PDB file of C-alpha atoms and ligand atoms in Angstrom:
ATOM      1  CA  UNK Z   1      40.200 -27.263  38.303  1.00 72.00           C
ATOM      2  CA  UNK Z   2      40.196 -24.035  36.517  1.00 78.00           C
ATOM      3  CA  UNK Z   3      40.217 -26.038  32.850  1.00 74.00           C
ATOM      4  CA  UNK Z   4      37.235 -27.748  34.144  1.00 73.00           C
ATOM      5  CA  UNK Z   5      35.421 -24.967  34.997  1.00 74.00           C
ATOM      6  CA  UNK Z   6      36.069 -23.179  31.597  1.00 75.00           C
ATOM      7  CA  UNK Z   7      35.273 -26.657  29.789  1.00 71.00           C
ATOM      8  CA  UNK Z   8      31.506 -26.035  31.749  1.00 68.00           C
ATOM      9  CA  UNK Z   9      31.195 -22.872  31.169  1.00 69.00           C
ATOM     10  CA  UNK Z  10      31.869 -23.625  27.353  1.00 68.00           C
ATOM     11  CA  UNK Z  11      29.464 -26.341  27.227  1.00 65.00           C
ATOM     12  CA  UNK Z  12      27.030 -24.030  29.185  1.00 62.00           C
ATOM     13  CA  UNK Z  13      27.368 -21.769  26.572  1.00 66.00           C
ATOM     14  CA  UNK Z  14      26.717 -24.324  23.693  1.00 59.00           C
ATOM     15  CA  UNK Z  15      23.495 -25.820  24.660  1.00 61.00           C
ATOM     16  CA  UNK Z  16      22.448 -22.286  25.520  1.00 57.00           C
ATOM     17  CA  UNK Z  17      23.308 -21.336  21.161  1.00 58.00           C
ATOM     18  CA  UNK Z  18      22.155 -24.985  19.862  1.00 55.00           C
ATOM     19  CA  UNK Z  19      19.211 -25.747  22.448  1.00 55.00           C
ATOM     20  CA  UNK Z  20      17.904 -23.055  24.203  1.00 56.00           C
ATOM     21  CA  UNK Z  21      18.635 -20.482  21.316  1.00 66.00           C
ATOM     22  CA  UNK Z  22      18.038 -22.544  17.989  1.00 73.00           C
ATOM     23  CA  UNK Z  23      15.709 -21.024  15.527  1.00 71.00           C
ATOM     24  CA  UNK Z  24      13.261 -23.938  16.490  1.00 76.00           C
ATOM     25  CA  UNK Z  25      13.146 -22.905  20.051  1.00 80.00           C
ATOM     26  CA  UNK Z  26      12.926 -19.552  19.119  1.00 79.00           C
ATOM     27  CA  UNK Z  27       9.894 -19.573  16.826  1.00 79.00           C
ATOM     28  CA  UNK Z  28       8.177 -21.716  19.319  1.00 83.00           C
ATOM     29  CA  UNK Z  29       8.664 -19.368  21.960  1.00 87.00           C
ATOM     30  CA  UNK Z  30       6.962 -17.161  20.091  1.00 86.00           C
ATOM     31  CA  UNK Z  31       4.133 -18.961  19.246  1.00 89.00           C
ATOM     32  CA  UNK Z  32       3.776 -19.356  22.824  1.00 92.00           C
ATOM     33  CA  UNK Z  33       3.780 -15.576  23.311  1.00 94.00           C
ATOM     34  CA  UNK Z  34       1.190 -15.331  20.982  1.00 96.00           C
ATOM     35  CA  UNK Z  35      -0.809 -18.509  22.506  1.00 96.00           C
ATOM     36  CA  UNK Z  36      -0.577 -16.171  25.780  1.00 96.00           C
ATOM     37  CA  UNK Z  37      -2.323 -13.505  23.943  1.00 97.00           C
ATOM     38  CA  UNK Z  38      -5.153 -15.323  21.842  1.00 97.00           C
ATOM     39  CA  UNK Z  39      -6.400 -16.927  24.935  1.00 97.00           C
ATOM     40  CA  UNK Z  40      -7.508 -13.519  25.980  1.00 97.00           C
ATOM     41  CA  UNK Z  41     -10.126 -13.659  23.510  1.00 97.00           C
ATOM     42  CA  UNK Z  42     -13.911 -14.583  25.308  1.00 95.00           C
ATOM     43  CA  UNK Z  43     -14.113 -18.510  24.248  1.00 91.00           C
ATOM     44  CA  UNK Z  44     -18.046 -17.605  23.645  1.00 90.00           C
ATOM     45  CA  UNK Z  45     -17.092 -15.916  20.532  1.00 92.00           C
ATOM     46  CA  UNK Z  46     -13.721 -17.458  19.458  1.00 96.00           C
ATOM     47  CA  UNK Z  47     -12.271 -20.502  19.374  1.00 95.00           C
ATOM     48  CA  UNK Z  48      -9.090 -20.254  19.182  1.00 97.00           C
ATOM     49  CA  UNK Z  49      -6.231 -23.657  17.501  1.00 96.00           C
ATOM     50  CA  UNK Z  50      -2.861 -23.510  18.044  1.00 96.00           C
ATOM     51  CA  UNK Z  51       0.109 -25.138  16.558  1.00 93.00           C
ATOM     52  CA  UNK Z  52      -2.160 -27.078  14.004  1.00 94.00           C
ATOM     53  CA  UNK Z  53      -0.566 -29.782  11.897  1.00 93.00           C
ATOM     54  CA  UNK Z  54      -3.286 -30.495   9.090  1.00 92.00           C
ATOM     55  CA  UNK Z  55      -3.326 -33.199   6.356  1.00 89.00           C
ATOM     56  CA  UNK Z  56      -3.992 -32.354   2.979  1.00 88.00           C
ATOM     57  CA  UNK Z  57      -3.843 -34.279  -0.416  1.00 84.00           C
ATOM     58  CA  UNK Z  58      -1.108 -36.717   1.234  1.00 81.00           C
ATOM     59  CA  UNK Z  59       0.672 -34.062   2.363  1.00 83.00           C
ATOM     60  CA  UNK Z  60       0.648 -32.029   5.536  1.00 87.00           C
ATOM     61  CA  UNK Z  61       0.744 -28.155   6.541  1.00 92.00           C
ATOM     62  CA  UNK Z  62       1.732 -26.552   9.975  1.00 93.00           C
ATOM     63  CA  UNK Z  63      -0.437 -23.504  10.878  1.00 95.00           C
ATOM     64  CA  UNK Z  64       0.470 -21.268  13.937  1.00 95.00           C
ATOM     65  CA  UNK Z  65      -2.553 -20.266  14.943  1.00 97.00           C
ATOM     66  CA  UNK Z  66      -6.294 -19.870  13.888  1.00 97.00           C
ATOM     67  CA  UNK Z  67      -8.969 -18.495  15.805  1.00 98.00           C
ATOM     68  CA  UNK Z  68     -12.499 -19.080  14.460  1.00 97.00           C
ATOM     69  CA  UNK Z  69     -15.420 -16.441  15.469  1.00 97.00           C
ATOM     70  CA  UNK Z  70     -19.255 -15.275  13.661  1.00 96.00           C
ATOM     71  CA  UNK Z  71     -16.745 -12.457  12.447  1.00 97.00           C
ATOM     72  CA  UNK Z  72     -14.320 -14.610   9.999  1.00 97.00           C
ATOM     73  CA  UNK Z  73     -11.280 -17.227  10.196  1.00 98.00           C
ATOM     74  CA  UNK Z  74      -8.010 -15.201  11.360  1.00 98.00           C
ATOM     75  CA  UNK Z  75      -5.331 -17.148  10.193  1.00 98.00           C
ATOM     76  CA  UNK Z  76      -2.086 -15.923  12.078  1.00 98.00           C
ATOM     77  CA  UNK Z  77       1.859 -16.470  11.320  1.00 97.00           C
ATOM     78  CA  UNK Z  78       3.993 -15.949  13.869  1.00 96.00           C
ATOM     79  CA  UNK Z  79       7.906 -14.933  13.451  1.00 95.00           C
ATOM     80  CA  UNK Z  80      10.105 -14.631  16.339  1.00 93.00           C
ATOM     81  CA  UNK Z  81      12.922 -12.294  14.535  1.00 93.00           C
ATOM     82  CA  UNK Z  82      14.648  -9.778  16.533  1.00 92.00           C
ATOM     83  CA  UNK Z  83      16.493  -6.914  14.161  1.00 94.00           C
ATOM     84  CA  UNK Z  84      14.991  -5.155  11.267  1.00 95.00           C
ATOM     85  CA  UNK Z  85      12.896  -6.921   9.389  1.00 95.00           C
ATOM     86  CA  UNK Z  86      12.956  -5.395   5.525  1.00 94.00           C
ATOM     87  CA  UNK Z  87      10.673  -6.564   3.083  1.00 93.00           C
ATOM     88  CA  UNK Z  88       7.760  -6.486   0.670  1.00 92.00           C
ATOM     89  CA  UNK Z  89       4.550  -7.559  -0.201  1.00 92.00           C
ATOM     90  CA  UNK Z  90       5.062  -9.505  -3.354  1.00 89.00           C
ATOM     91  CA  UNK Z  91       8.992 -10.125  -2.960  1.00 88.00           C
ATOM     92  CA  UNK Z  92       9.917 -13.875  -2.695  1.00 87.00           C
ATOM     93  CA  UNK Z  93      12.106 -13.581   0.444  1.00 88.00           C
ATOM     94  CA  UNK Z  94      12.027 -10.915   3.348  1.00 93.00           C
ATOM     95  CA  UNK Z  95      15.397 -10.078   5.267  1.00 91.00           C
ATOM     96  CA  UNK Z  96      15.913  -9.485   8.582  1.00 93.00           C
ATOM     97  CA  UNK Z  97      19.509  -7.299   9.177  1.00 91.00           C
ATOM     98  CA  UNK Z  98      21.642  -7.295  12.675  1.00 91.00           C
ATOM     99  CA  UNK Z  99      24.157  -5.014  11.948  1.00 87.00           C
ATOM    100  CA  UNK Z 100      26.360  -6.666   9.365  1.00 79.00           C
ATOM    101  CA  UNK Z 101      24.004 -10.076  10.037  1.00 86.00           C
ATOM    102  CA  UNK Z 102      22.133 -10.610   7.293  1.00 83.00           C
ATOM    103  CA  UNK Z 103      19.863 -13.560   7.184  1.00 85.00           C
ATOM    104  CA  UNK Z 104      16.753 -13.754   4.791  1.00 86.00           C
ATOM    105  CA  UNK Z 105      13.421 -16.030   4.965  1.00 90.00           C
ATOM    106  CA  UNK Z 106      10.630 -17.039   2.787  1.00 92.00           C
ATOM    107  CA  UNK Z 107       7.888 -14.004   3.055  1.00 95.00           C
ATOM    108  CA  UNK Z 108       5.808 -14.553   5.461  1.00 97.00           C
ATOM    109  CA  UNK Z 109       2.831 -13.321   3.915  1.00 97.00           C
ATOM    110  CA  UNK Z 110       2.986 -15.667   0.568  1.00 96.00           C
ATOM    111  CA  UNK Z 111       3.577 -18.467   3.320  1.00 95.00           C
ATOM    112  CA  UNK Z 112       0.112 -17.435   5.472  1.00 97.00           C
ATOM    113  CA  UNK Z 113      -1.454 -17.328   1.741  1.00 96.00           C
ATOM    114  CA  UNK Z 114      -0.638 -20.909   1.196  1.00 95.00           C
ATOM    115  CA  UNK Z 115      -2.063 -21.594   4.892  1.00 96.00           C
ATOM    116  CA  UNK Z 116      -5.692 -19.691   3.887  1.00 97.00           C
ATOM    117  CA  UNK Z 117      -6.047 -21.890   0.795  1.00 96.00           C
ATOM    118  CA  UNK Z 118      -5.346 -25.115   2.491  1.00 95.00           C
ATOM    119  CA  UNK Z 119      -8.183 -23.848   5.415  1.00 96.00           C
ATOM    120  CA  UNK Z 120     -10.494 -22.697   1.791  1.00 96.00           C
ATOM    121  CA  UNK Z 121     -10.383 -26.406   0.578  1.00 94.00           C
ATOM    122  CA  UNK Z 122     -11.253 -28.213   3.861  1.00 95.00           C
ATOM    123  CA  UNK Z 123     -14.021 -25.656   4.834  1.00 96.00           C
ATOM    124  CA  UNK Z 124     -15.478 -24.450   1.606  1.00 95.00           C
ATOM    125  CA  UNK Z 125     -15.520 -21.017   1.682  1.00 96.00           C
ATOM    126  CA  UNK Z 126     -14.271 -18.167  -0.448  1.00 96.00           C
ATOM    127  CA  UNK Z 127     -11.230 -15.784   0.801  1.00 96.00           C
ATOM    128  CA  UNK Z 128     -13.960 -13.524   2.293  1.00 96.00           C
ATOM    129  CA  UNK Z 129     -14.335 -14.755   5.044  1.00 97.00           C
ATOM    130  CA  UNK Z 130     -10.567 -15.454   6.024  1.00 98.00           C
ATOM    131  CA  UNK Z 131      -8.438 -12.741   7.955  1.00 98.00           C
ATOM    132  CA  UNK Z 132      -4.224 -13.811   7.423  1.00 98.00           C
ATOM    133  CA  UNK Z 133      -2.245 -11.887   9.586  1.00 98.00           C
ATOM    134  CA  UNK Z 134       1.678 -12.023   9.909  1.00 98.00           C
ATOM    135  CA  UNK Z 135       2.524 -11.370  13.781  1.00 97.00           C
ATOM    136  CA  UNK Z 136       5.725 -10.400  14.943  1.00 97.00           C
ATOM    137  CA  UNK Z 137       6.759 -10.104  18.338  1.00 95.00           C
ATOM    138  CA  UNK Z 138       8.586  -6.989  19.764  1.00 91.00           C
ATOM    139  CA  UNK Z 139      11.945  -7.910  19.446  1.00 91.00           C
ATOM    140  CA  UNK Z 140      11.627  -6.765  15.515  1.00 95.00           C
ATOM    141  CA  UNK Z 141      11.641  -3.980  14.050  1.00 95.00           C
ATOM    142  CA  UNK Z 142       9.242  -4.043  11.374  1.00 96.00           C
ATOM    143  CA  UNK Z 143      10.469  -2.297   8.042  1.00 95.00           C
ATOM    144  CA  UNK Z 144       7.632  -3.665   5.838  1.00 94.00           C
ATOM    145  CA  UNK Z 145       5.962  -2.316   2.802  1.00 92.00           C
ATOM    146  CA  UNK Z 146       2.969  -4.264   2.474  1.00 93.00           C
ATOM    147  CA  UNK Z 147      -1.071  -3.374   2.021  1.00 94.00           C
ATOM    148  CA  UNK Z 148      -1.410  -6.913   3.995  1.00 96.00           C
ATOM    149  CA  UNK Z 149      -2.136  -7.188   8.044  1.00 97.00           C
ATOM    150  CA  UNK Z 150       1.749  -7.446   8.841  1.00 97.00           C
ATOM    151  CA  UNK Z 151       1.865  -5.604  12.838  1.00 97.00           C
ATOM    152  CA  UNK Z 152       3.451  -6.800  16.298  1.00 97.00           C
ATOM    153  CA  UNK Z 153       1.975  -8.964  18.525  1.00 96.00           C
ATOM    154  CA  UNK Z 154       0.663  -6.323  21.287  1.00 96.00           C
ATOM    155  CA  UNK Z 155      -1.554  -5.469  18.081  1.00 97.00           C
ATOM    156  CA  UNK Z 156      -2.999  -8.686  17.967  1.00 97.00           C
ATOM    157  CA  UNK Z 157      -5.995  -7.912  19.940  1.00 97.00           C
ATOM    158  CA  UNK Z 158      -7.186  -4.794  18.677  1.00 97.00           C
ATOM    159  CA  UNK Z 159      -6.591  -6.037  15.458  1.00 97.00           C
ATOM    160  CA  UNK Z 160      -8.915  -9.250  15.445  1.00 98.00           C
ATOM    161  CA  UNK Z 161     -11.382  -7.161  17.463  1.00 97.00           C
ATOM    162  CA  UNK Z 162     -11.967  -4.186  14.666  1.00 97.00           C
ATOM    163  CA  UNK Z 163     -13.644  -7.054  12.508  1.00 97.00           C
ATOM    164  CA  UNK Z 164     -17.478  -6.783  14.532  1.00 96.00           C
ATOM    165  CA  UNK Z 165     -19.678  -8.191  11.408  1.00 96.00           C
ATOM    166  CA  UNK Z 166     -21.121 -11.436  12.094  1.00 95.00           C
ATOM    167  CA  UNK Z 167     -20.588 -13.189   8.397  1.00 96.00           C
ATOM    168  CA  UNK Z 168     -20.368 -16.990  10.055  1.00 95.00           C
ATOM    169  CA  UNK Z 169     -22.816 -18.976  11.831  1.00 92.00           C
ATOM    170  CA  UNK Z 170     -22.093 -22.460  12.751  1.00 92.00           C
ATOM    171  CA  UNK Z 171     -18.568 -22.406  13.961  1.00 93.00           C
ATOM    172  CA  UNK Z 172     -19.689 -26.057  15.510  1.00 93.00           C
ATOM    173  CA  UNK Z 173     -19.334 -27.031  11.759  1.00 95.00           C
ATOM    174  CA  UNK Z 174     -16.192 -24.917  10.728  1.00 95.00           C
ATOM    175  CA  UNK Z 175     -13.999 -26.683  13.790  1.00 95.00           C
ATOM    176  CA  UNK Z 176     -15.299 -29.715  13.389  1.00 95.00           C
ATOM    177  CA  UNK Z 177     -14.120 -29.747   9.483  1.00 95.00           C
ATOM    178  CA  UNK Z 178     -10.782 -28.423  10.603  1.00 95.00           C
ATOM    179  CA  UNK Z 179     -10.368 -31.063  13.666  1.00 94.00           C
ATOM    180  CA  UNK Z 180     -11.468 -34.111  11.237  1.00 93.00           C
ATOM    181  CA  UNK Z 181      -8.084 -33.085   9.550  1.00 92.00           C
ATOM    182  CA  UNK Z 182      -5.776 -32.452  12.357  1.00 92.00           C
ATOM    183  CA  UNK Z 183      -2.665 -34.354  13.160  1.00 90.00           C
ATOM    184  CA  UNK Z 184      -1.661 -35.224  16.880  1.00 85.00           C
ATOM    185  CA  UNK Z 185       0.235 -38.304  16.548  1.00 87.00           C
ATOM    186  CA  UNK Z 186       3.525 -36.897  17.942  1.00 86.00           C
ATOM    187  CA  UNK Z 187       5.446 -39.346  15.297  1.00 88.00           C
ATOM    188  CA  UNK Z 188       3.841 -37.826  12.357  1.00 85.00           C
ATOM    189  CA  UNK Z 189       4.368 -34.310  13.804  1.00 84.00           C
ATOM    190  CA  UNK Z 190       8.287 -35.114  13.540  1.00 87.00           C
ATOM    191  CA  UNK Z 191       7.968 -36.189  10.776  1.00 87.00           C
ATOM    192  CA  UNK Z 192       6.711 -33.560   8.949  1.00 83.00           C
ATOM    193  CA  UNK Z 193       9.241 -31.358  10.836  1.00 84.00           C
ATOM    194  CA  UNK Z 194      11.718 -33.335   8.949  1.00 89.00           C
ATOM    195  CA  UNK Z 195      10.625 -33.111   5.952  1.00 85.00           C
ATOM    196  CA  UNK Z 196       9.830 -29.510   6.091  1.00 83.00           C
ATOM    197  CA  UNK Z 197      13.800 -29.046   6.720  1.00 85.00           C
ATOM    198  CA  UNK Z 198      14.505 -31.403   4.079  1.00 90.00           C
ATOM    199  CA  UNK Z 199      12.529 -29.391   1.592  1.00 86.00           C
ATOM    200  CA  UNK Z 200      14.001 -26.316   2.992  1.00 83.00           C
ATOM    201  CA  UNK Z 201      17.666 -27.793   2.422  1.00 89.00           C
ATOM    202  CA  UNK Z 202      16.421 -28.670  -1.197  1.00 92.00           C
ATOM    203  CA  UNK Z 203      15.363 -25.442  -2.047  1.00 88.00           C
ATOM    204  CA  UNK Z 204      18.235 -23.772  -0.641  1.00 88.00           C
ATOM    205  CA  UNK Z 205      20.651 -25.885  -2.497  1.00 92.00           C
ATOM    206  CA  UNK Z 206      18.520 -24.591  -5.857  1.00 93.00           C
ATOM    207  CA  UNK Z 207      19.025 -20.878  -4.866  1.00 91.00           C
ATOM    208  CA  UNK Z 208      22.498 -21.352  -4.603  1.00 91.00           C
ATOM    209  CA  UNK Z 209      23.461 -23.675  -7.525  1.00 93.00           C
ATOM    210  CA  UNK Z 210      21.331 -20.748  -9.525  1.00 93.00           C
ATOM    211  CA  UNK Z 211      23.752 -18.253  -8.029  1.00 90.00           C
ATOM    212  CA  UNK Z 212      26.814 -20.102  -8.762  1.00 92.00           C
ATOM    213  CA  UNK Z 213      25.473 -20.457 -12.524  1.00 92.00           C
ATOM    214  CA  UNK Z 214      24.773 -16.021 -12.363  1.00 91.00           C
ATOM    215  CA  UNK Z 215      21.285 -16.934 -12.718  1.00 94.00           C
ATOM    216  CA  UNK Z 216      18.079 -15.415 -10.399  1.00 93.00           C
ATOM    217  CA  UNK Z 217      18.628 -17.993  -7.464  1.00 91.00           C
ATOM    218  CA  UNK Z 218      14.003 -17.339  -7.354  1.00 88.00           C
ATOM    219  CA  UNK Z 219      13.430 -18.406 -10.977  1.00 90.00           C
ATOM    220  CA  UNK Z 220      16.760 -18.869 -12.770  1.00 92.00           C
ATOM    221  CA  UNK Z 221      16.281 -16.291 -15.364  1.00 93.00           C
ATOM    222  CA  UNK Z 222      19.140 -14.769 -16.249  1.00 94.00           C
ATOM    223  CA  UNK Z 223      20.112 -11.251 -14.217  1.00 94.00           C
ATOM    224  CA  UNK Z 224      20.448  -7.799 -15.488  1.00 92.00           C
ATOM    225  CA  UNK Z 225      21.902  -5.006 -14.007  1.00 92.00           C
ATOM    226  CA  UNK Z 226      19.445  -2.173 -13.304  1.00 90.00           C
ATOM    227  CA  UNK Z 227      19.976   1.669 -12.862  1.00 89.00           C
ATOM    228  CA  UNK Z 228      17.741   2.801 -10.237  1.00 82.00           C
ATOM    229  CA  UNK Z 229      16.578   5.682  -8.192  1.00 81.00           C
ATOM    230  CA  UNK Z 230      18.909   4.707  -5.617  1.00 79.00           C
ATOM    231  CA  UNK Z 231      21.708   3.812  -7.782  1.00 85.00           C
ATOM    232  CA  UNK Z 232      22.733   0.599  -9.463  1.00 89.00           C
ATOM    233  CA  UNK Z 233      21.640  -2.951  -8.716  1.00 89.00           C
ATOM    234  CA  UNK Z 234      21.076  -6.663 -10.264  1.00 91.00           C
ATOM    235  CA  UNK Z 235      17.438  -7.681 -10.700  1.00 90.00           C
ATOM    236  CA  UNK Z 236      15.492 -10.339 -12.737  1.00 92.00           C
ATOM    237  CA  UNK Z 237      15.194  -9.868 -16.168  1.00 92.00           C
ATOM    238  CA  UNK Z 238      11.302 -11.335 -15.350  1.00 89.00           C
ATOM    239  CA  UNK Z 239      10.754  -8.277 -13.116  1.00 87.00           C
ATOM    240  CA  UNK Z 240       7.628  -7.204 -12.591  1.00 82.00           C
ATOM    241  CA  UNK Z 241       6.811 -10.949 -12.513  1.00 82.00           C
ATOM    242  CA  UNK Z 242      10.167 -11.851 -10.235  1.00 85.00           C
ATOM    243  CA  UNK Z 243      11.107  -9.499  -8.290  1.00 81.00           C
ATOM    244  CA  UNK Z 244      14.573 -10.800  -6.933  1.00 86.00           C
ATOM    245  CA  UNK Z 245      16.851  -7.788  -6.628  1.00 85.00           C
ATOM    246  CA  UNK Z 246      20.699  -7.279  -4.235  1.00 83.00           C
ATOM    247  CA  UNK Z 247      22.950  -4.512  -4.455  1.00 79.00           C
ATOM    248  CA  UNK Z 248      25.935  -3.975  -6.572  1.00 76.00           C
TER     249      UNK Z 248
HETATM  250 ZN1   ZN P 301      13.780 -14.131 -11.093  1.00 93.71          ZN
END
């Protein structure tokens, strides 16, 4: 009786790490925090898409959120990370520390940039009239150097809010644009899950055969070793234009 209750409890405690707790279900949960808070904003002057799946040049893009009002596009990522969360504006990869955990993700910033220019295409405007912001919710500890919007998600509000300068009119126009290339077919929406881990995997498997060869796993230049303020570390020998950098 007693092994069958520790076989339960075990398998209890493995859906709870590979279900409940995968990175998946944690970054939707977020999303969904965020969701909470967007639809706070008065629908007269925002309209607010969530979770949008857009097609693009035979490709397709996932955007967490944008909210459309008279006073710009806010395009908003969304990261779920608990621990600190180090990183900079222009490096490749951020990293977010648990004590000894170290675990490091493609900047989130460079990521919403990629979202604004899709957006840019499909509506025809200029970068003026976007907003990215990079949300995170409280269970980080933001240790960011960065001139970009990067703030929590109880900031969210009193963020979008500060903009108060009507610069677009027809929103009708804007969403319709955006909705003429939105993706709900739940098949295609898996599918572009996949391939976004595939590509993931593939670039992963770069970084690392780069490392294996002593070569900057961002752009496979060769390394250096550097003598900095703070001591010694390896960088790119294409620094300023890579900035890929680990302690000795
Ligand atoms: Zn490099």
């Amino acid at each position: 009786m007693e092994i069958l209750l520790a076989i339960f409890i075990l398998f209890i405690r493995l859906l709870y790490k590979f279900v409940w707790n995968s990175p998946d279900r944690i970054g939707r949960r977020g999303e969904k925090e965020v969701e909470r808070i967007l639809s706070k904003l008065p629908d007269s002057h925002y309209k607010v898409l969530n979770d949008v799946l857009i097609k693009i040049d035979g490709t397709s893009v996932q955007i967490d959120h944008i909210v459309i009002s008279t006073y710009g596009i806010f395009v908003i990522e969304t990261k779920n990370y608990s621990g600190w969360i180090i990183g900079k504006e222009m490096s490749r990869e951020w990293t977010q520390c648990i004590y000894d955990f170290r675990h490091t993700f493609y900047n989130p910033i460079k990521q919403n940039h990629g979202h604004v220019s899709v957006l840019r295409s499909i509506l025809g405007l200029s970068t003026d009239f976007f907003v990215p912001i990079v949300v995170f919710t409280d269970r980080a500890e933001l240790k960011i150097t960065s001139q970009s919007t990067v703030i929590y998600a109880n900031e969210l509000l009193e963020t979008i809010k500060r903009y108060n300068t009507q610069i677009l009119f027809d929103l009708e126009t804007l969403l319709n644009k955006i909705n003429s290339r939105i993706i709900s077919d739940e098949n295609a929406r898996l599918l572009h899950k996949i391939s976004v881990q595939n590509k993931v995997q593939r670039q992963e498997n770069l970084r690392n055969s780069r490392l294996d060869e002593g070569k900057c796993p961002d752009c496979g230049n060769d390394l250096m070793v550097y003598h900095g303020k703070y001591g010694v570390f390896i960088g790119c020998c294409g620094y300023p234009y890579c900035q890929y950098s680990r302690n000795l």
